[in-house]
């Protein structure tokens, strides 16, 4: 059972465009939602995260939008740059338990110059 | 502050051999998590350890896999009698006390079973 579903699987955007990655979750006990960025051959790097009591969080060019009633959240990358080309994973966890992250399958982003 | 360290970065084993993967958490972190990533897949949780304790091993296969995090030294993920299906990237993450939700990942060990 996949608890976090991520879409699309891949995305190609032009430099300067907006990249949008969507995730949906099933477990209402999740209370922390991070996004990770992974470059080929590297480990995932924590990019930005949100809690369900907040509908939006912005850090630089990265914004998370959160819809608790729909159990969905999304990552927006504004002014996308070629250096943003990577695989992006959404994840979720339940605090107070074992804090194990449940990951989506990832989305490969390509930003063309 | 050095990040999470993993070694070796690449490991080749023949079927039936043992694989030992090591993880040194970030300084001051006493919580370690192991995840496995298959090609084109997301990361799957395997085990969560604190010093000298296994907290959650619900994602670990019941046979051939074991993990430890001793009082001194790195955390070890051990795979006995490896099979081709064990070929994957294995990532370790660590988190500080009081902020268990913030997990920082190492560069991974890529295991290839021939």
Tab-separated table of C-alpha atoms in Angstrom, chain B residues 6-110:
chain	number	residue	atom	x	y	z
B	6	UNK	CA	28.715	6.299	4.947
B	7	UNK	CA	31.224	3.775	3.764
B	8	UNK	CA	31.954	2.168	1.540
B	9	UNK	CA	30.346	4.246	-1.178
B	10	UNK	CA	30.284	1.311	-3.545
B	11	UNK	CA	30.298	-2.352	-2.619
B	12	UNK	CA	30.331	-5.357	-4.921
B	13	UNK	CA	29.523	-8.763	-3.488
B	14	UNK	CA	28.955	-12.158	-5.035
B	15	UNK	CA	25.815	-14.071	-4.215
B	16	UNK	CA	26.115	-15.744	-0.846
B	17	UNK	CA	28.670	-13.315	0.579
B	18	UNK	CA	28.098	-10.888	3.428
B	19	UNK	CA	27.770	-7.125	3.054
B	20	UNK	CA	28.559	-4.685	5.871
B	21	UNK	CA	27.504	-1.088	5.475
B	22	UNK	CA	28.656	1.552	7.932
B	23	UNK	CA	27.115	4.852	8.936
B	24	UNK	CA	28.499	7.580	11.179
B	25	UNK	CA	25.791	10.081	12.123
B	26	UNK	CA	26.279	13.818	12.318
B	27	UNK	CA	28.027	15.018	15.445
B	28	UNK	CA	25.593	15.213	18.323
B	29	UNK	CA	22.989	13.004	16.630
B	30	UNK	CA	22.094	9.811	18.420
B	31	UNK	CA	19.252	8.629	16.202
B	32	UNK	CA	19.990	6.664	13.035
B	33	UNK	CA	17.662	5.449	10.293
B	34	UNK	CA	18.396	3.124	7.393
B	35	UNK	CA	16.512	3.324	4.101
B	36	UNK	CA	16.792	1.318	0.893
B	37	UNK	CA	16.310	2.770	-2.588
B	38	UNK	CA	15.689	0.586	-5.602
B	39	UNK	CA	16.217	2.045	-9.098
B	40	UNK	CA	13.486	4.524	-10.080
B	41	UNK	CA	11.858	4.111	-6.677
B	42	UNK	CA	11.508	6.182	-3.557
B	43	UNK	CA	13.282	5.338	-0.362
B	44	UNK	CA	11.826	2.627	1.847
B	45	UNK	CA	12.318	2.651	5.601
B	46	UNK	CA	14.180	-0.311	7.034
B	47	UNK	CA	15.158	0.321	10.654
B	48	UNK	CA	15.457	3.042	13.301
B	49	UNK	CA	18.106	2.806	16.000
B	50	UNK	CA	19.328	4.759	18.962
B	51	UNK	CA	22.570	4.022	20.711
B	52	UNK	CA	22.522	0.340	21.692
B	53	UNK	CA	18.795	0.029	20.943
B	54	UNK	CA	16.648	-0.953	17.992
B	55	UNK	CA	13.537	1.212	18.145
B	56	UNK	CA	11.682	0.120	15.015
B	57	UNK	CA	12.711	-2.612	12.604
B	58	UNK	CA	9.347	-2.999	10.911
B	59	UNK	CA	10.826	-2.370	7.450
B	60	UNK	CA	13.648	-4.851	7.750
B	61	UNK	CA	13.391	-8.250	6.044
B	62	UNK	CA	13.145	-10.866	8.771
B	63	UNK	CA	15.950	-13.000	7.429
B	64	UNK	CA	19.553	-12.167	6.510
B	65	UNK	CA	19.337	-8.499	7.541
B	66	UNK	CA	20.449	-7.064	10.867
B	67	UNK	CA	21.422	-3.660	12.195
B	68	UNK	CA	23.197	-2.308	15.224
B	69	UNK	CA	24.287	1.023	16.638
B	70	UNK	CA	26.829	0.349	19.387
B	71	UNK	CA	27.758	2.706	22.171
B	72	UNK	CA	31.004	3.451	20.392
B	73	UNK	CA	31.503	3.493	16.651
B	74	UNK	CA	29.272	3.641	13.601
B	75	UNK	CA	25.953	2.020	12.941
B	76	UNK	CA	26.257	-1.175	10.905
B	77	UNK	CA	23.743	-2.661	8.485
B	78	UNK	CA	24.626	-6.269	7.828
B	79	UNK	CA	23.273	-8.389	5.011
B	80	UNK	CA	24.150	-12.059	5.117
B	81	UNK	CA	24.126	-14.391	2.111
B	82	UNK	CA	23.345	-11.598	-0.328
B	83	UNK	CA	21.131	-12.228	-3.343
B	84	UNK	CA	20.746	-10.251	-6.562
B	85	UNK	CA	17.568	-8.640	-5.242
B	86	UNK	CA	19.604	-6.950	-2.495
B	87	UNK	CA	21.275	-4.747	-5.118
B	88	UNK	CA	20.205	-1.218	-4.235
B	89	UNK	CA	21.367	2.033	-2.729
B	90	UNK	CA	21.304	2.009	1.065
B	91	UNK	CA	21.022	5.351	2.791
B	92	UNK	CA	21.553	6.229	6.379
B	93	UNK	CA	20.009	9.295	8.005
B	94	UNK	CA	20.486	10.827	11.414
B	95	UNK	CA	18.517	13.257	13.516
B	96	UNK	CA	19.193	15.205	16.704
B	97	UNK	CA	17.469	14.675	20.021
B	98	UNK	CA	14.250	16.660	20.229
B	99	UNK	CA	13.983	17.060	16.457
B	100	UNK	CA	13.556	13.515	15.273
B	101	UNK	CA	11.581	14.707	12.250
B	102	UNK	CA	14.617	16.433	10.745
B	103	UNK	CA	16.524	13.626	9.101
B	104	UNK	CA	19.783	14.302	7.322
B	105	UNK	CA	20.950	11.739	4.815
B	106	UNK	CA	24.370	10.417	3.984
B	107	UNK	CA	25.636	9.864	0.430
B	108	UNK	CA	24.605	6.219	0.438
B	109	UNK	CA	26.248	2.881	-0.247
B	110	UNK	CA	25.524	1.359	-3.608
